[in-house]
Coordinates of C-alpha atoms in Angstrom, one line a residue:
X1 CA 41.9 12.7 -43.7
X2 CA 40.4 12.9 -40.1
X3 CA 43.6 14.3 -38.8
X4 CA 43.6 17.0 -41.5
X5 CA 40.0 17.8 -40.7
X6 CA 40.8 18.2 -37.0
X7 CA 43.7 20.5 -37.7
X8 CA 41.5 22.6 -39.9
X9 CA 38.9 22.9 -37.1
X10 CA 41.6 23.8 -34.7
X11 CA 42.9 26.5 -36.9
X12 CA 39.5 27.9 -37.6
X13 CA 38.6 28.1 -33.9
X14 CA 41.9 29.8 -33.1
X15 CA 41.5 32.0 -36.1
X16 CA 38.0 33.0 -35.1
X17 CA 39.3 34.5 -31.9
X18 CA 42.0 36.4 -33.7
X19 CA 40.3 37.5 -36.9
X20 CA 37.1 38.9 -35.3
X21 CA 38.8 40.9 -32.5
X22 CA 38.8 44.1 -34.6
X23 CA 35.0 44.4 -34.5
X24 CA 33.6 42.0 -31.8
X25 CA 30.7 41.5 -34.2
X26 CA 30.4 37.7 -33.6
X27 CA 30.5 38.3 -29.8
X28 CA 27.7 40.9 -30.2
X29 CA 25.6 38.5 -32.3
X30 CA 25.8 35.6 -29.8
X31 CA 25.2 38.0 -26.9
X32 CA 22.0 39.3 -28.4
X33 CA 20.9 35.9 -29.7
X34 CA 21.1 34.3 -26.2
X35 CA 19.5 37.4 -24.6
X36 CA 22.3 37.6 -22.1
X37 CA 21.8 41.4 -21.5
X38 CA 21.2 44.8 -23.0
X39 CA 23.2 46.0 -26.0
X40 CA 24.4 49.0 -24.0
X41 CA 27.0 46.9 -22.1
X42 CA 28.6 45.8 -25.4
X43 CA 31.9 47.5 -26.4
X44 CA 32.0 48.8 -30.0
X45 CA 35.5 47.4 -30.5
X46 CA 38.1 45.4 -28.6
X47 CA 39.4 47.0 -25.5
X48 CA 41.7 46.5 -22.5
X49 CA 40.4 44.0 -20.0
X50 CA 42.2 45.4 -16.9
X51 CA 38.9 45.7 -15.1
X52 CA 37.8 42.1 -15.6
X53 CA 38.0 39.8 -12.6
X54 CA 37.6 36.3 -14.2
X55 CA 37.9 36.5 -18.0
X56 CA 41.3 38.1 -17.8
X57 CA 43.5 38.2 -21.0
X58 CA 46.9 39.5 -21.9
X59 CA 45.5 40.7 -25.2
X60 CA 42.5 43.0 -26.0
X61 CA 39.0 41.7 -25.1
X62 CA 35.5 42.0 -26.3
X63 CA 34.1 42.1 -22.8
X64 CA 33.3 44.8 -20.3
X65 CA 32.9 44.4 -16.5
X66 CA 29.1 44.6 -17.0
X67 CA 29.3 41.9 -19.7
X68 CA 31.3 39.7 -17.3
X69 CA 28.5 40.1 -14.7
X70 CA 25.8 39.3 -17.2
X71 CA 27.8 36.3 -18.4
X72 CA 28.1 34.9 -14.9
X73 CA 24.3 35.1 -14.4
X74 CA 23.8 33.4 -17.8
X75 CA 26.3 30.6 -16.9
X76 CA 24.5 29.9 -13.7
X77 CA 21.1 30.0 -15.3
X78 CA 22.3 27.6 -18.1
X79 CA 23.5 25.0 -15.6
X80 CA 20.3 25.2 -13.5
X81 CA 18.2 24.8 -16.7
X82 CA 20.3 21.9 -17.7
X83 CA 19.9 20.4 -14.2
X84 CA 16.1 20.8 -14.3
X85 CA 16.0 19.3 -17.8
X86 CA 18.0 16.3 -16.8
X87 CA 15.9 15.7 -13.7
X88 CA 12.6 16.4 -15.3
X89 CA 11.9 12.7 -16.3
X90 CA 12.6 11.5 -12.7
X91 CA 10.5 14.2 -11.2
X92 CA 7.7 13.5 -13.6
X93 CA 7.9 9.8 -12.8
X94 CA 7.5 10.4 -9.0
X95 CA 4.7 13.0 -9.5
X96 CA 2.8 10.8 -11.8
X97 CA 2.9 7.8 -9.5
X98 CA 2.0 9.9 -6.4
X99 CA -1.2 11.0 -8.2
X100 CA -1.8 7.4 -9.5
X101 CA -1.4 5.8 -6.0
X102 CA -3.6 8.4 -4.4
X103 CA -6.3 7.9 -7.0
X104 CA -6.0 4.1 -6.6
X105 CA -6.4 4.4 -2.9
X106 CA -9.6 6.5 -3.4
X107 CA -10.9 3.9 -5.9
X108 CA -10.2 1.1 -3.4
X109 CA -12.1 3.0 -0.7
X110 CA -15.2 3.3 -2.9
X111 CA -14.9 -0.4 -4.1
X112 CA -14.6 -1.7 -0.6
X113 CA -17.5 0.5 0.7
X114 CA -19.7 -0.6 -2.2
X115 CA -18.8 -4.3 -1.9
X116 CA -19.5 -4.2 1.9
X117 CA -22.9 -2.6 1.3
X118 CA -23.7 -5.3 -1.3
X119 CA -22.8 -8.0 1.3
X120 CA -25.2 -6.4 3.8
X121 CA -28.0 -6.1 1.2
X122 CA -27.6 -9.8 0.2
X123 CA -27.0 -11.5 3.6
X124 CA -28.2 -9.0 6.2
X125 CA -30.8 -6.9 4.4
X126 CA -32.6 -5.7 7.5
X127 CA -29.6 -3.7 8.7
X128 CA -28.2 -2.7 5.3
X129 CA -29.7 0.7 5.1
X130 CA -29.3 1.7 8.7
X131 CA -25.6 0.6 8.6
X132 CA -24.8 2.4 5.3
X133 CA -23.8 5.6 7.1
X134 CA -21.4 3.7 9.5
X135 CA -19.9 1.8 6.5
X136 CA -19.3 5.1 4.7
X137 CA -17.7 6.7 7.8
X138 CA -15.5 3.7 8.3
X139 CA -13.9 3.8 4.8
X140 CA -13.7 7.6 4.9
X141 CA -11.6 7.2 8.0
X142 CA -9.5 4.6 6.4
X143 CA -8.9 6.9 3.4
X144 CA -7.9 9.8 5.6
X145 CA -5.5 7.5 7.5
X146 CA -3.9 6.4 4.3
X147 CA -3.5 10.0 3.0
X148 CA -1.7 11.1 6.2
X149 CA -4.2 12.0 8.9
X150 CA -3.1 11.0 12.4
X151 CA -6.1 8.9 13.1
X152 CA -6.2 6.0 15.7
X153 CA -7.1 2.9 13.7
X154 CA -8.3 1.0 16.7
X155 CA -10.7 3.8 17.6
X156 CA -12.5 4.2 14.3
X157 CA -12.8 0.5 13.7
X158 CA -14.2 -0.1 17.1
X159 CA -16.5 2.9 16.6
X160 CA -17.9 1.2 13.5
X161 CA -18.6 -2.1 15.4
X162 CA -20.1 0.0 18.3
X163 CA -22.7 1.3 15.8
X164 CA -23.2 -2.1 14.3
X165 CA -24.0 -4.0 17.5
X166 CA -27.5 -2.5 18.2
X167 CA -28.5 -3.3 14.7
X168 CA -27.3 -6.8 14.7
X169 CA -28.7 -7.4 18.2
X170 CA -32.2 -6.2 17.5
X171 CA -32.5 -8.0 14.2
X172 CA -30.5 -11.2 14.5
X173 CA -29.6 -11.8 18.1
X174 CA -32.8 -10.9 19.9
X175 CA -35.4 -10.4 17.1
X176 CA -39.1 -10.1 17.8
X177 CA -38.9 -8.1 21.0
X178 CA -39.3 -4.9 19.0
X179 CA -37.9 -1.4 18.8
X180 CA -35.8 0.0 21.6
X181 CA -35.6 3.3 23.3
X182 CA -32.6 5.5 22.6
X183 CA -31.3 4.7 26.1
X184 CA -31.5 1.0 25.6
X185 CA -29.8 1.3 22.1
X186 CA -27.0 3.4 23.6
X187 CA -26.5 0.8 26.4
X188 CA -26.2 -2.0 23.9
X189 CA -23.8 0.1 21.8
X190 CA -21.6 0.7 24.8
X191 CA -21.2 -3.0 25.5
X192 CA -19.4 -3.8 22.3
X193 CA -15.9 -3.3 23.7
X194 CA -16.8 -5.2 27.0
X195 CA -18.6 -8.3 25.9
X196 CA -16.8 -8.7 22.5
X197 CA -19.9 -9.9 20.5
X198 CA -17.9 -9.9 17.3
X199 CA -15.0 -12.0 18.7
X200 CA -11.5 -11.0 17.6
X201 CA -12.7 -9.7 14.2
X202 CA -12.6 -6.0 15.1
X203 CA -9.1 -6.3 16.5
X204 CA -7.9 -8.3 13.6
X205 CA -9.4 -5.9 11.1
X206 CA -7.9 -2.9 12.8
X207 CA -4.5 -4.6 12.9
X208 CA -4.7 -5.4 9.2
X209 CA -5.7 -1.9 8.3
X210 CA -2.8 -0.5 10.4
X211 CA -0.3 -3.0 9.0
X212 CA -1.2 -2.5 5.4
X213 CA -2.0 1.2 5.8
X214 CA 1.4 2.2 7.2
X215 CA 3.0 0.6 4.2
X216 CA 0.7 2.6 1.9
X217 CA 1.4 5.8 3.9
X218 CA 5.2 5.2 3.8
X219 CA 5.1 4.7 0.1
X220 CA 3.3 8.0 -0.5
X221 CA 5.6 9.8 2.0
X222 CA 8.7 8.4 0.3
X223 CA 7.6 9.6 -3.1
X224 CA 6.8 13.0 -1.8
X225 CA 10.3 13.1 -0.2
X226 CA 11.8 12.0 -3.5
X227 CA 10.1 15.0 -5.2
X228 CA 11.4 17.3 -2.5
X229 CA 15.0 16.0 -3.0
X230 CA 14.8 16.8 -6.7
X231 CA 13.3 20.3 -6.1
X232 CA 16.1 21.0 -3.7
X233 CA 18.9 20.0 -6.0
X234 CA 17.2 21.7 -9.0
X235 CA 17.4 25.0 -7.2
X236 CA 20.6 24.6 -5.3
X237 CA 22.4 27.9 -4.6
X238 CA 25.9 27.7 -6.1
X239 CA 29.0 29.0 -4.3
X240 CA 30.9 32.1 -5.5
X241 CA 33.8 29.8 -6.6
X242 CA 31.4 27.7 -8.6
X243 CA 29.8 30.6 -10.4
X244 CA 33.2 32.0 -11.3
X245 CA 34.3 28.6 -12.6
X246 CA 31.2 28.2 -14.7
X247 CA 31.7 31.7 -16.2
X248 CA 35.2 30.9 -17.1
X249 CA 34.3 27.6 -18.7
X250 CA 31.3 28.8 -20.7
X251 CA 31.6 32.5 -21.6
X252 CA 35.2 33.6 -21.0
X253 CA 36.2 32.3 -24.5
X254 CA 33.6 34.7 -25.9
X255 CA 35.6 37.6 -24.6
X256 CA 38.4 36.5 -26.9
X257 CA 36.1 36.2 -29.8
X258 CA 35.9 32.4 -29.6
X259 CA 32.1 31.8 -29.6
X260 CA 31.8 28.3 -31.0
X261 CA 34.1 26.4 -28.8
X262 CA 33.2 23.9 -26.1
X263 CA 35.2 23.1 -22.9
X264 CA 37.5 20.0 -22.9
X265 CA 35.9 16.9 -21.3
X266 CA 38.4 16.8 -18.4
X267 CA 38.0 20.5 -17.8
X268 CA 34.2 20.2 -17.8
X269 CA 34.4 17.3 -15.4
X270 CA 36.6 19.2 -13.0
X271 CA 34.3 22.2 -13.0
X272 CA 31.0 20.3 -12.8
X273 CA 32.3 17.8 -10.2
X274 CA 33.4 20.7 -8.1
X275 CA 30.1 22.6 -8.4
X276 CA 28.0 19.5 -7.8
X277 CA 30.3 18.0 -5.1
X278 CA 27.8 18.2 -2.3
X279 CA 25.1 16.8 -4.6
X280 CA 27.2 13.8 -5.3
X281 CA 27.0 13.0 -1.6
X282 CA 23.3 12.2 -2.1
X283 CA 24.3 9.2 -4.3
X284 CA 24.7 6.5 -1.7
X285 CA 21.5 7.5 0.2
X286 CA 19.5 7.8 -3.1
X287 CA 20.6 4.3 -4.1
X288 CA 19.5 3.0 -0.7
X289 CA 16.2 4.9 -1.1
X290 CA 15.5 3.0 -4.3
X291 CA 16.5 -0.3 -2.7
X292 CA 14.4 0.4 0.4
X293 CA 11.3 1.1 -1.8
X294 CA 11.8 -2.2 -3.5
X295 CA 12.0 -3.9 -0.1
X296 CA 8.8 -2.2 1.1
X297 CA 7.0 -3.3 -2.1
X298 CA 8.2 -6.9 -1.6
X299 CA 6.7 -6.9 1.9
X300 CA 3.4 -5.6 0.8
X301 CA 1.6 -8.9 0.5
X302 CA -0.8 -10.8 2.7
X303 CA -1.5 -8.7 5.8
X304 CA 0.5 -5.9 4.3
X305 CA -1.3 -5.9 1.0
X306 CA -3.6 -2.9 1.3
X307 CA -5.7 -3.9 -1.7
X308 CA -6.3 -7.4 -0.3
X309 CA -7.2 -6.1 3.1
X310 CA -9.7 -3.5 1.9
X311 CA -11.4 -5.6 -0.7
X312 CA -11.6 -8.4 1.9
X313 CA -13.4 -6.2 4.4
X314 CA -16.8 -7.6 3.5
X315 CA -15.6 -11.1 4.5
X316 CA -14.4 -9.8 7.9
X317 CA -17.8 -8.2 8.4
X318 CA -19.6 -11.4 7.4
X319 CA -17.5 -13.4 9.9
X320 CA -18.1 -10.8 12.7
X321 CA -21.9 -10.9 12.4
X322 CA -21.8 -14.7 12.0
X323 CA -19.8 -15.0 15.3
X324 CA -22.4 -12.8 17.1
X325 CA -25.2 -15.0 15.7
X326 CA -23.5 -18.2 16.8
X327 CA -23.1 -16.9 20.3
X328 CA -26.6 -15.3 20.3
X329 CA -28.0 -16.9 23.5
X330 CA -25.0 -15.9 25.6
X331 CA -24.9 -12.4 24.2
X332 CA -28.6 -11.9 24.7
X333 CA -28.2 -13.0 28.3
X334 CA -25.3 -10.6 28.9
X335 CA -27.2 -7.7 27.3
X336 CA -30.3 -8.3 29.3
X337 CA -28.3 -8.4 32.5
X338 CA -26.3 -5.3 31.8
X339 CA -29.1 -3.2 30.1
X340 CA -32.1 -4.5 32.0
X341 CA -33.1 -1.1 33.4
X342 CA -33.6 0.4 29.9
X343 CA -37.1 0.3 28.5
X344 CA -37.9 -1.7 25.4
X345 CA -41.1 -1.1 23.4
X346 CA -42.8 -4.4 22.4
X347 CA -43.2 -5.0 18.7
X348 CA -46.7 -4.7 17.3
X349 CA -46.4 -7.9 15.2
X350 CA -43.6 -10.3 14.4
X351 CA -43.5 -12.6 11.5
X352 CA -41.5 -15.8 12.1
X353 CA -40.8 -16.1 8.4
X354 CA -39.5 -12.5 8.3
X355 CA -37.3 -13.1 11.2
X356 CA -35.6 -16.0 9.5
X357 CA -35.8 -14.6 5.9
X358 CA -32.1 -13.8 5.7
X359 CA -30.3 -15.9 3.2
X360 CA -26.5 -16.1 2.9
X361 CA -25.6 -15.9 -0.8
X362 CA -22.0 -16.4 -1.8
X363 CA -20.7 -13.4 -3.8
X364 CA -18.5 -13.4 -6.8
X365 CA -15.0 -11.9 -6.3
X366 CA -14.8 -8.3 -7.2
X367 CA -13.7 -8.0 -10.8
X368 CA -10.6 -5.8 -11.3
X369 CA -8.4 -5.2 -14.2
X370 CA -5.0 -6.8 -13.3
X371 CA -3.1 -3.7 -14.7
X372 CA -5.0 -1.5 -12.3
X373 CA -3.9 -3.3 -9.1
X374 CA -1.6 -1.7 -6.6
X375 CA 1.0 -4.5 -6.9
X376 CA 1.2 -4.1 -10.7
X377 CA 1.5 -0.3 -10.4
X378 CA 4.3 -0.7 -7.8
X379 CA 6.2 -3.1 -10.0
X380 CA 5.9 -0.8 -13.0
X381 CA 7.0 2.2 -11.0
X382 CA 10.0 0.5 -9.4
X383 CA 11.1 -0.9 -12.7
X384 CA 11.4 2.6 -14.1
X385 CA 12.8 4.1 -10.9
X386 CA 15.6 1.5 -10.8
X387 CA 17.0 3.2 -14.0
X388 CA 17.5 6.4 -11.9
X389 CA 19.2 4.7 -9.0
X390 CA 22.6 6.2 -10.0
X391 CA 21.2 9.6 -10.9
X392 CA 23.1 11.7 -8.4
X393 CA 26.3 9.7 -8.7
X394 CA 26.7 10.4 -12.4
X395 CA 25.1 13.7 -12.7
X396 CA 28.2 15.8 -13.4
X397 CA 29.5 13.3 -15.9
X398 CA 26.2 13.1 -17.7
X399 CA 25.9 16.8 -18.0
X400 CA 29.3 17.0 -19.6
X401 CA 28.7 14.1 -21.9
X402 CA 25.3 15.4 -23.0
X403 CA 26.4 18.6 -24.6
X404 CA 28.5 20.7 -22.3
X405 CA 31.9 19.5 -23.5
X406 CA 33.5 18.9 -26.8
X407 CA 33.8 15.5 -28.4
X408 CA 36.9 13.3 -28.1
X409 CA 39.8 14.5 -30.2
X410 CA 38.3 17.9 -31.1
X411 CA 40.0 21.2 -30.2
X412 CA 38.5 22.5 -26.9
X413 CA 38.7 25.3 -24.4
X414 CA 40.9 24.6 -21.3
X415 CA 40.0 27.8 -19.4
X416 CA 42.8 29.8 -21.0
X417 CA 43.3 28.7 -24.7
X418 CA 41.9 26.5 -27.4
X419 CA 44.0 23.3 -27.1
X420 CA 44.0 19.8 -28.5
X421 CA 43.5 18.2 -25.1
X422 CA 43.2 19.0 -21.4
X423 CA 46.3 18.1 -19.5
X424 CA 45.5 18.9 -15.9
X425 CA 44.4 16.2 -13.3
X426 CA 40.8 15.2 -13.3
X427 CA 39.3 14.6 -9.8
X428 CA 36.6 12.2 -8.8
X429 CA 33.1 12.8 -7.4
X430 CA 32.2 14.0 -3.9
X431 CA 33.4 16.6 -1.5
X432 CA 36.5 14.9 -0.4
X433 CA 37.8 14.4 -3.9
X434 CA 37.7 18.1 -4.5
X435 CA 40.7 18.9 -2.3
X436 CA 43.0 18.6 -5.4
X437 CA 40.5 20.1 -7.9
X438 CA 42.5 22.6 -10.1
X439 CA 39.5 24.5 -11.3
X440 CA 37.1 24.9 -8.4
X441 CA 37.8 25.4 -4.7
X442 CA 35.2 23.5 -2.6
X443 CA 35.1 24.7 1.0
X444 CA 33.0 21.9 2.4
X445 CA 29.6 20.2 2.4
X446 CA 26.4 22.2 1.7
X447 CA 24.1 22.4 4.8
X448 CA 21.0 22.3 2.6
X449 CA 22.2 19.0 1.0
X450 CA 23.0 17.7 4.5
X451 CA 19.4 18.3 5.5
X452 CA 18.0 16.4 2.6
X453 CA 20.5 13.6 3.2
X454 CA 19.3 13.4 6.9
X455 CA 15.7 13.1 5.6
X456 CA 16.7 10.3 3.2
X457 CA 18.5 8.4 6.0
X458 CA 15.4 8.6 8.1
X459 CA 12.9 7.6 5.5
X460 CA 15.2 4.7 4.5
X461 CA 15.1 3.4 8.0
X462 CA 11.3 3.6 8.1
X463 CA 11.1 1.9 4.7
X464 CA 13.3 -0.9 6.0
X465 CA 11.4 -1.3 9.2
X466 CA 14.3 -0.4 11.4
X467 CA 12.7 2.6 13.0
X468 CA 9.2 3.1 14.5
X469 CA 7.8 6.5 13.4
X470 CA 7.4 8.9 16.2
X471 CA 4.1 10.8 16.6
X472 CA 3.8 13.0 13.5
X473 CA 7.2 12.0 12.2
X474 CA 5.9 11.1 8.7
X475 CA 4.8 14.7 8.3
X476 CA 8.1 15.9 9.7
X477 CA 9.9 14.1 6.9
X478 CA 8.0 16.0 4.3
X479 CA 8.0 19.4 5.9
X480 CA 11.6 19.2 7.2
X481 CA 10.9 19.6 10.9
X482 CA 13.0 17.6 13.3
X483 CA 13.6 17.0 17.0
X484 CA 15.4 19.2 19.4
X485 CA 18.7 17.9 18.3
X486 CA 18.3 19.3 14.8
X487 CA 18.0 16.9 11.9
X488 CA 17.3 13.2 11.6
X489 CA 20.5 11.4 12.3
X490 CA 19.5 8.1 10.8
X491 CA 21.7 6.3 13.3
X492 CA 19.1 3.9 14.8
X493 CA 19.5 0.3 13.8
X494 CA 18.1 -3.0 15.0
X495 CA 20.3 -3.4 18.0
X496 CA 19.9 0.1 19.4
X497 CA 16.6 -0.6 21.0
X498 CA 15.0 2.4 19.3
X499 CA 11.7 0.5 18.9
X500 CA 11.1 0.3 22.6
X501 CA 11.1 4.0 23.5
X502 CA 8.2 6.2 24.3
X503 CA 5.1 6.1 26.5
X504 CA 2.3 3.6 26.4
X505 CA -0.2 5.9 24.6
X506 CA 2.3 6.8 21.9
X507 CA 3.6 3.3 21.6
X508 CA 0.1 2.0 20.8
X509 CA -0.2 4.5 18.0
X510 CA 3.3 4.0 16.8
X511 CA 2.8 0.2 16.7
X512 CA -0.2 0.7 14.5
X513 CA 1.9 2.7 12.1
X514 CA 4.9 0.3 12.0
X515 CA 3.5 -3.2 12.8
X516 CA 6.3 -4.9 11.0
X517 CA 8.9 -3.5 13.5
X518 CA 7.2 -4.7 16.7
X519 CA 5.5 -8.0 17.4
X520 CA 3.6 -7.2 20.5
X521 CA 1.3 -4.4 19.2
X522 CA -1.8 -6.6 19.5
X523 CA -1.4 -6.8 23.3
X524 CA -1.5 -3.1 24.3
X525 CA -4.2 -1.7 26.5
X526 CA -6.5 -0.7 23.7
X527 CA -7.3 -4.4 23.0
X528 CA -9.7 -5.9 25.5
X529 CA -9.6 -9.7 25.6
X530 CA -13.0 -11.3 25.0
X531 CA -14.8 -12.4 28.0
X532 CA -14.8 -16.1 28.6
X533 CA -18.1 -18.0 29.2
X534 CA -16.8 -19.4 32.5
X535 CA -16.1 -15.9 33.7
X536 CA -19.6 -14.7 32.7
X537 CA -21.2 -17.7 34.4
X538 CA -19.1 -17.2 37.5
X539 CA -20.3 -13.7 37.8
X540 CA -23.9 -14.4 37.0
X541 CA -24.9 -14.3 40.7
X542 CA -23.4 -10.9 41.3
X543 CA -25.0 -9.6 38.2
X544 CA -28.5 -10.4 39.4
X545 CA -28.9 -7.1 41.1
X546 CA -32.1 -5.3 41.7
X547 CA -33.4 -2.7 39.3
X548 CA -32.8 0.1 41.8
X549 CA -29.1 -0.7 42.2
X550 CA -28.6 -0.8 38.4
X551 CA -30.2 2.6 38.0
X552 CA -27.3 3.9 40.2
X553 CA -24.6 1.7 38.7
X554 CA -25.3 2.2 35.0
X555 CA -24.4 5.9 34.7
X556 CA -21.1 5.1 36.5
X557 CA -20.5 2.3 34.0
X558 CA -20.9 4.7 31.1
X559 CA -18.5 7.2 32.7
X560 CA -15.9 4.5 32.9
X561 CA -16.4 3.6 29.3
X562 CA -16.0 7.2 28.3
X563 CA -12.7 7.4 30.1

């Protein structure tokens, strides 16, 4: 029975092309229904097709040259619409999670700032209000850094502790002496990076922000690049050979009055694999892109866990102030020696009870919904993204399977006639496989696709920790700018020594962006080792200079710090 049904369908399809050729009414109806072009280009009856370039036929035709041009535009538009429809879920996934991650970063900034202020209010109430502005500035800088600004993490963290030192010194190191003049406060502020009152906490905190922050930045940059890849392939310009092949596959049968046929599966695969040959070259790099994102996510724990670092900032602050208090006598002696020429105004009255009224109260951990955490969001995102890892490798096949071609065993269009099956060779995916494609001539790789592949290669190396980003390179990935050689080659691996290039100033900034690639970033010149007690004591005699000499030396000291 099924065989008889197929024969009937076959005869009907063939007959539709023969029986309607006297009026072309069915062709007119479909032409108008699909809004392919104006009615003026339609012939009133079948005519000779001598002027047609693609939809040639030995018999009469229902097409004019103008119709053929309109059909070619329609065929290209149909495929681009199908491409965009097919990629819309992947694009929506990336766009939604870019927005979600950015929003989560902003929420984390606010939570970390609020929790830090709570710690100051509870344990260090006297400096809570004066320090609030510096706390806000610190987490604003962290947020800008995460969202792509080229800020120096060391600098804005040290700037925060610079501002914190006079407050801590006046209230908890040397309380009771009273208010200070602006000059004295500035002198104390300038000593932060020399006498290291907060121990190694500022350096450790800066390293943790840089380490976890570069992972967060890379995650966002990678998702933005993923969207760029999709936008590029959605609007890819098709070659002349491809446009003609699409016209022949989709609308040339209409010229023969065959308006309800679909191309054979093998025929469709040859045409689509030829048209999307360059796009198929993205496949290996897109698969690696998904794997690299999974690897980055797996490394984002401990020091690379941005959420843990930010929400633990209050603990770092508590430890820093505690270290300063523990070493109060030594710090007080150093400050008095180095800032002795500044004038301090004596306090009107000091309450011993007030000076010691600070109480350290343990705080409860910040309550967060588990499904809102960055780690859970990353896992959910990657679980869905993994289903799209073969997106570009099977794109042509999926488009043919999901509606472009006829079903198995049904009569179909082979580019010339309605047949039972397609008998020509079916080629594989990719540019090299198209050398024997009988339907589409592929001249070579698409330069636009090659550019996007270079970007994927580069971001993959960054995600895998194989390459240290050059100054501004994260922005270059998104905008497409490259070095003087052209595009990113992506040929740097672990043994090439790429991580060691560049000057000292850039290396310091680079290491803060990719701390998992280099292990010596803590020892660059921005980090000053804390002064040892023995060194301070050994220099105590030389530091006992007269007030007149210090008046001359102190301005020079400030100039050196500014440098």
